[in-house]
mmCIF file of the C-alpha atoms, coordinates in Angstrom:
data_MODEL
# 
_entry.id   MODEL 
# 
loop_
_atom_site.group_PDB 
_atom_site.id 
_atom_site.type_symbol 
_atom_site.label_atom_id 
_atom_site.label_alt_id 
_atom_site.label_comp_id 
_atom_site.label_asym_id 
_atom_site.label_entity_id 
_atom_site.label_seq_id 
_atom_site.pdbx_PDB_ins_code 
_atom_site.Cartn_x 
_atom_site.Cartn_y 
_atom_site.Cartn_z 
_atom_site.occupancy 
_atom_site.B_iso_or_equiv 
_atom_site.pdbx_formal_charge 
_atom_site.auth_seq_id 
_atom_site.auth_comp_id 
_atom_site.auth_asym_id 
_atom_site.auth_atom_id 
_atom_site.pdbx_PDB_model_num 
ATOM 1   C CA . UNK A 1 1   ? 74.271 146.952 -88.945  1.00 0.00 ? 1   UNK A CA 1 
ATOM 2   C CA . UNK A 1 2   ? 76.538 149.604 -90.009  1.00 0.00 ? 2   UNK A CA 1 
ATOM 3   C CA . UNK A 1 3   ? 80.003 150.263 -89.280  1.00 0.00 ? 3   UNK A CA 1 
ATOM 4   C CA . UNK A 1 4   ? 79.664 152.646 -86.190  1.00 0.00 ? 4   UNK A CA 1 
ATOM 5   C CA . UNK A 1 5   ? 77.212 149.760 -84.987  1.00 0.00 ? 5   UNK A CA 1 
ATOM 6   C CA . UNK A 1 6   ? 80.096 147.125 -85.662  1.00 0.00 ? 6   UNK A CA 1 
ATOM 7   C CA . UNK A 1 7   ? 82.442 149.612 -83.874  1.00 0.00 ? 7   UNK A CA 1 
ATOM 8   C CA . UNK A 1 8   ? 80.784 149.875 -81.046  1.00 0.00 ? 8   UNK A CA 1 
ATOM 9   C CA . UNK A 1 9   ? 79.813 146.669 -80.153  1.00 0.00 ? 9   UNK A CA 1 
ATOM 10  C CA . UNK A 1 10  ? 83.326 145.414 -81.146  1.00 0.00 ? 10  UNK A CA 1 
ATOM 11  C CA . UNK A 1 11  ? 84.457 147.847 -78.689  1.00 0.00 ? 11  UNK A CA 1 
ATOM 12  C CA . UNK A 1 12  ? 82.275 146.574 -76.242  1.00 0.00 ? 12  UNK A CA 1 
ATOM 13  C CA . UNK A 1 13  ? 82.807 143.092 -76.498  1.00 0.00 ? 13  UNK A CA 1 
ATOM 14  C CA . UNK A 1 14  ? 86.866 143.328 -76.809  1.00 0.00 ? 14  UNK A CA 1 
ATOM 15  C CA . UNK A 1 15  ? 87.204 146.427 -74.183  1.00 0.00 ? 15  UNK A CA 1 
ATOM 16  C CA . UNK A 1 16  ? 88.796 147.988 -76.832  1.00 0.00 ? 16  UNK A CA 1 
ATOM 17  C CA . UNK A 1 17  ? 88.116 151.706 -74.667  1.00 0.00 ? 17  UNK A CA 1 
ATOM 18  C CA . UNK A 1 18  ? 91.066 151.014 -72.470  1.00 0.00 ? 18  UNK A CA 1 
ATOM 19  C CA . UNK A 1 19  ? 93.636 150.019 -75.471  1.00 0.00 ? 19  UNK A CA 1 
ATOM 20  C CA . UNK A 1 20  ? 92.709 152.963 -77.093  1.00 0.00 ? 20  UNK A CA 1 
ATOM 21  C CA . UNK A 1 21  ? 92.505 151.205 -80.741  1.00 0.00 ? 21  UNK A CA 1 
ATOM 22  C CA . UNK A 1 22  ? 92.335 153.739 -83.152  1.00 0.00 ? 22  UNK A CA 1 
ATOM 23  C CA . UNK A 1 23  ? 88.773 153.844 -85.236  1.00 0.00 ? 23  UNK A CA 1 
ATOM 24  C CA . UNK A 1 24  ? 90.986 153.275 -88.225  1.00 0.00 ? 24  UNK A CA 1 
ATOM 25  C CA . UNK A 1 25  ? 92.318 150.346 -87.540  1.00 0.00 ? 25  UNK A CA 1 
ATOM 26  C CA . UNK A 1 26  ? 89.195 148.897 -86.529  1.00 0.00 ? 26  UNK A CA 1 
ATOM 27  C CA . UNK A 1 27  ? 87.797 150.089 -90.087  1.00 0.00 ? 27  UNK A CA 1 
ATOM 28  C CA . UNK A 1 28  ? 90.905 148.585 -91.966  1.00 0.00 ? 28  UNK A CA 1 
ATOM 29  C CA . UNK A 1 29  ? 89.915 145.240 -89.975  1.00 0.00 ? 29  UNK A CA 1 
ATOM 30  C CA . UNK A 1 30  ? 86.454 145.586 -90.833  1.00 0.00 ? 30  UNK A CA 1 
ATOM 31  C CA . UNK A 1 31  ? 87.205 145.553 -94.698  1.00 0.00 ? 31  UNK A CA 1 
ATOM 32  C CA . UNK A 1 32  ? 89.715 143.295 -94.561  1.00 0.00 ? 32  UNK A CA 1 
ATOM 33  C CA . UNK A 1 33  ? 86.634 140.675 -93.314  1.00 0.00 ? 33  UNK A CA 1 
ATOM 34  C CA . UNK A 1 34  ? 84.510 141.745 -96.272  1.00 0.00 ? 34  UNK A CA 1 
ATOM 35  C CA . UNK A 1 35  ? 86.971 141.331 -98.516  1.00 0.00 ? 35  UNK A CA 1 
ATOM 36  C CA . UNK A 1 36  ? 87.761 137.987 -97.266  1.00 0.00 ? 36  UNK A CA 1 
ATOM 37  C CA . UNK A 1 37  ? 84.139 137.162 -97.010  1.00 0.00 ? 37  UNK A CA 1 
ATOM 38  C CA . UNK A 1 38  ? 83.386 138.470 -100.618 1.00 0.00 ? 38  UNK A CA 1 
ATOM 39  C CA . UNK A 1 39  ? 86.554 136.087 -101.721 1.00 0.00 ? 39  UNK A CA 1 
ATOM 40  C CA . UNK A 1 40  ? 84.586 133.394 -99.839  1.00 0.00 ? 40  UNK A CA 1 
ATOM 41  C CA . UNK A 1 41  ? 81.411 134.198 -101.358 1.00 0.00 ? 41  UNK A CA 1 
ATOM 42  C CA . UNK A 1 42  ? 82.758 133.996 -104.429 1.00 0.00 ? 42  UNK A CA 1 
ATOM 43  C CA . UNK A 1 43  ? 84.687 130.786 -103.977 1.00 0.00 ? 43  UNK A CA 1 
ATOM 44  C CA . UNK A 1 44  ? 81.284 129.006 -102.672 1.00 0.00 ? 44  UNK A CA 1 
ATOM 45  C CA . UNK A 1 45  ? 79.342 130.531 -105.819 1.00 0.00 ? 45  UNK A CA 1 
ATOM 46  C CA . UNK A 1 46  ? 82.348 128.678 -108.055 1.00 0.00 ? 46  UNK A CA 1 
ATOM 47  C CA . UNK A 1 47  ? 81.734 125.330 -105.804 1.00 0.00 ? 47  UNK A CA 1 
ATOM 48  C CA . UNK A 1 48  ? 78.335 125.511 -106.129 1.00 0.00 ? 48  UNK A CA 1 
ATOM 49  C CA . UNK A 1 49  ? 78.395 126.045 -110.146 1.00 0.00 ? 49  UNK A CA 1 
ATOM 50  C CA . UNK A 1 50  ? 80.840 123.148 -110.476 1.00 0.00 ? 50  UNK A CA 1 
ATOM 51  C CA . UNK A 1 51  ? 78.384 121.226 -108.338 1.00 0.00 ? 51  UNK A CA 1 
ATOM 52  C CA . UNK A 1 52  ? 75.783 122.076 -110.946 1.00 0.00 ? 52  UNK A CA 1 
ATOM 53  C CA . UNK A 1 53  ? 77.536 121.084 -113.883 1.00 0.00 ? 53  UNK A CA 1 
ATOM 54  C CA . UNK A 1 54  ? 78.226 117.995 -112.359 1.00 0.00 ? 54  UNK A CA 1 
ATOM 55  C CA . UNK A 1 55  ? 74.938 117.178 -111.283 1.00 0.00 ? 55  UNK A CA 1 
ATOM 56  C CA . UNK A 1 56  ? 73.863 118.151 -114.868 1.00 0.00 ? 56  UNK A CA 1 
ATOM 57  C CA . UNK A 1 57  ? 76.210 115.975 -116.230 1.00 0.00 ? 57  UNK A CA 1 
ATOM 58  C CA . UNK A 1 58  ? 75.899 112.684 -113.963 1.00 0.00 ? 58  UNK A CA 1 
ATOM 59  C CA . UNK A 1 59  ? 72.013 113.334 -114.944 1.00 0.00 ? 59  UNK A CA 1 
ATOM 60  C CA . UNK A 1 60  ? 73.092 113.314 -118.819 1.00 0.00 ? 60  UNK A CA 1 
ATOM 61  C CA . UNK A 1 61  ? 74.819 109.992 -118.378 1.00 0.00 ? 61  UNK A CA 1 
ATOM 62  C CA . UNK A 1 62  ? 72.362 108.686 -116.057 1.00 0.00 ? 62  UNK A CA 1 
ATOM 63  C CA . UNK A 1 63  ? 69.573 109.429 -119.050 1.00 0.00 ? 63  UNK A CA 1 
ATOM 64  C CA . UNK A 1 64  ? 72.133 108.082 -121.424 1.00 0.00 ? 64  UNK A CA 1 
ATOM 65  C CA . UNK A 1 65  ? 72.368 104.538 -119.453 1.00 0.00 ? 65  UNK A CA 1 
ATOM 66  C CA . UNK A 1 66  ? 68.904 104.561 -119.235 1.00 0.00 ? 66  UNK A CA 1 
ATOM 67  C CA . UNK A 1 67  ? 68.116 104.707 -122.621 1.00 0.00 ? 67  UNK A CA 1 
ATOM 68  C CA . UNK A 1 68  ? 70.662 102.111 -123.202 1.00 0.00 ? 68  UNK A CA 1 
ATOM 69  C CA . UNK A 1 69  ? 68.942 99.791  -120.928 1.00 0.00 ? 69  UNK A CA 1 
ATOM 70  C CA . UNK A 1 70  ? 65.804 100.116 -122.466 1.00 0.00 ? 70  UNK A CA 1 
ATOM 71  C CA . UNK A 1 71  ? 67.367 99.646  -126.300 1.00 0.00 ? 71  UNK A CA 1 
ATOM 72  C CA . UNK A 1 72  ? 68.838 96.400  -124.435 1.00 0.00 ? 72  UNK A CA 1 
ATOM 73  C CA . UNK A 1 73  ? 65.800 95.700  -123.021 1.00 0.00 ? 73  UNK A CA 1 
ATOM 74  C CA . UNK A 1 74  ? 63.822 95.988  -125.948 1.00 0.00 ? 74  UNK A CA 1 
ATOM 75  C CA . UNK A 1 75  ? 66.587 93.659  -128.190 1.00 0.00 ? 75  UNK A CA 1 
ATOM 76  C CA . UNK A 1 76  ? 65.800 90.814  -125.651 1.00 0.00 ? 76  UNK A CA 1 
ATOM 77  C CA . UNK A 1 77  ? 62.347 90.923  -125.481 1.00 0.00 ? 77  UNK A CA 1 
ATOM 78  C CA . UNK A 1 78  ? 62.561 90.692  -130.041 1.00 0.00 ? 78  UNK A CA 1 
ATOM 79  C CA . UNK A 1 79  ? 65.547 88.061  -129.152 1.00 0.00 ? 79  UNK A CA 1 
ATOM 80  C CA . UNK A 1 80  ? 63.125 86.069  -126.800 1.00 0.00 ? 80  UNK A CA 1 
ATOM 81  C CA . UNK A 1 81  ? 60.210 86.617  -129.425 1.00 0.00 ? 81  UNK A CA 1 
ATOM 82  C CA . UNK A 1 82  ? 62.333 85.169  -132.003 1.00 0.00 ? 82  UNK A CA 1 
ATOM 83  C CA . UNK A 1 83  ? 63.507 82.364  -130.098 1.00 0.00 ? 83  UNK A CA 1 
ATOM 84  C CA . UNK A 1 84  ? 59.651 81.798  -129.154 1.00 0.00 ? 84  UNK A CA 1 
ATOM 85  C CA . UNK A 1 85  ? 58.327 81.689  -133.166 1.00 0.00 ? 85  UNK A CA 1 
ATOM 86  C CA . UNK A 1 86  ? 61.854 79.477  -134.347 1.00 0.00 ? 86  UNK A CA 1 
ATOM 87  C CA . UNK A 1 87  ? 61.099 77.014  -131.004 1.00 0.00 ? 87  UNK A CA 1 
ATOM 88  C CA . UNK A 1 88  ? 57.299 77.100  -132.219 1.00 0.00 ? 88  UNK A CA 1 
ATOM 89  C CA . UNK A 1 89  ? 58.026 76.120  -136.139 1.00 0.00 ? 89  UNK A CA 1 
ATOM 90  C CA . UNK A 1 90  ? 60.573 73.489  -134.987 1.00 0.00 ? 90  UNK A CA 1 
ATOM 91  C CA . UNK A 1 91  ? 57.428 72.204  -132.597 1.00 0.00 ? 91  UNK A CA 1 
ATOM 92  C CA . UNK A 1 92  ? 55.571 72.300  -135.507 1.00 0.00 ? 92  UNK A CA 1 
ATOM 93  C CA . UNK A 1 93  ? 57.576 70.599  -137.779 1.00 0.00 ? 93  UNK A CA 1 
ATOM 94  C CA . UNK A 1 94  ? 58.395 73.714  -139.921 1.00 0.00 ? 94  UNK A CA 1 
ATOM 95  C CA . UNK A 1 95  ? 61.147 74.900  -141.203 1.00 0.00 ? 95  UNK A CA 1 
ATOM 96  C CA . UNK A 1 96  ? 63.268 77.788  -138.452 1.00 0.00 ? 96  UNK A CA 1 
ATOM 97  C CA . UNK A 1 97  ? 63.801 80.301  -141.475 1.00 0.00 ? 97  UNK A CA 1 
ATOM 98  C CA . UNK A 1 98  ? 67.411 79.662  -141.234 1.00 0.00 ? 98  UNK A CA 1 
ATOM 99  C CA . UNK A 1 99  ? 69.666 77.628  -143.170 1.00 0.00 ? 99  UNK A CA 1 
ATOM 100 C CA . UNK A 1 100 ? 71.853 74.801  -141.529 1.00 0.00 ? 100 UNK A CA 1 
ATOM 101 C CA . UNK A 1 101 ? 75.376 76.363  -143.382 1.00 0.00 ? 101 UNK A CA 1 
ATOM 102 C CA . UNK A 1 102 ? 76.912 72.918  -142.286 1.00 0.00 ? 102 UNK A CA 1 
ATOM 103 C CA . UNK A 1 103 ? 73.695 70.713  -144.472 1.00 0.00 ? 103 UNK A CA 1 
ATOM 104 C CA . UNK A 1 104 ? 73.219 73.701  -147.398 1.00 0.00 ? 104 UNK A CA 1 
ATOM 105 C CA . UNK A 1 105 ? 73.258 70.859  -150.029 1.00 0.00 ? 105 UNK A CA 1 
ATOM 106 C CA . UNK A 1 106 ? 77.379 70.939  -151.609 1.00 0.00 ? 106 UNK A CA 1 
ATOM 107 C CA . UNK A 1 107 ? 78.220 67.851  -149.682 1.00 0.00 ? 107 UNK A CA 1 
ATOM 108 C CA . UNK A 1 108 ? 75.283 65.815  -148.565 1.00 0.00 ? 108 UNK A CA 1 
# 
């Protein structure tokens, strides 16, 4: 819709005819509302890019945690092996593959 369309049906919707508005000061009105909706636009464009980098940077940390979890993970399940083949040679009668620092020989 174009301005005279805007004009016209602002005049028929506010009964501008009998106040006699001026077209100009309709027109000033009219681009005072783009402006303001441009500076709107714009302000929802900045929102939504600051939205973005957020999301892109929650999803950074989120990988980052993840990761971690699964280095975790993966030290527990080696921890848990361990424990496992040191429970086994005990079992067995074997030696753990660690030295007892408090029975290393200097006093007993």
């Amino acid at each position: 819709m174009n301005f005279a369309g805007i004009y016209v049906v602002l005049r028929s919707k506010l009964n501008l005819m009998k106040n006699r508005v001026p077209l100009f000061i309709i027109i000033v009105i009219l681009i005072a509302w783009n402006i303001s909706l441009q500076v709107s636009l714009h302000n929802a464009e900045d929102n939504i890019t600051r939205i973005k980098s957020s999301i892109e940077a929650l999803t950074d940390q989120l990988q980052l945690e993840h990761d971690n979890h699964n280095k975790l993970r993966v030290r527990v399940e080696q921890d848990e092996d361990d424990i496992d083949t040191r429970l086994n040679a005990i079992k067995a009668g074997g030696s753990t593959g660690r030295t007892n620092k408090r029975h290393n020989g200097l006093f007993h």
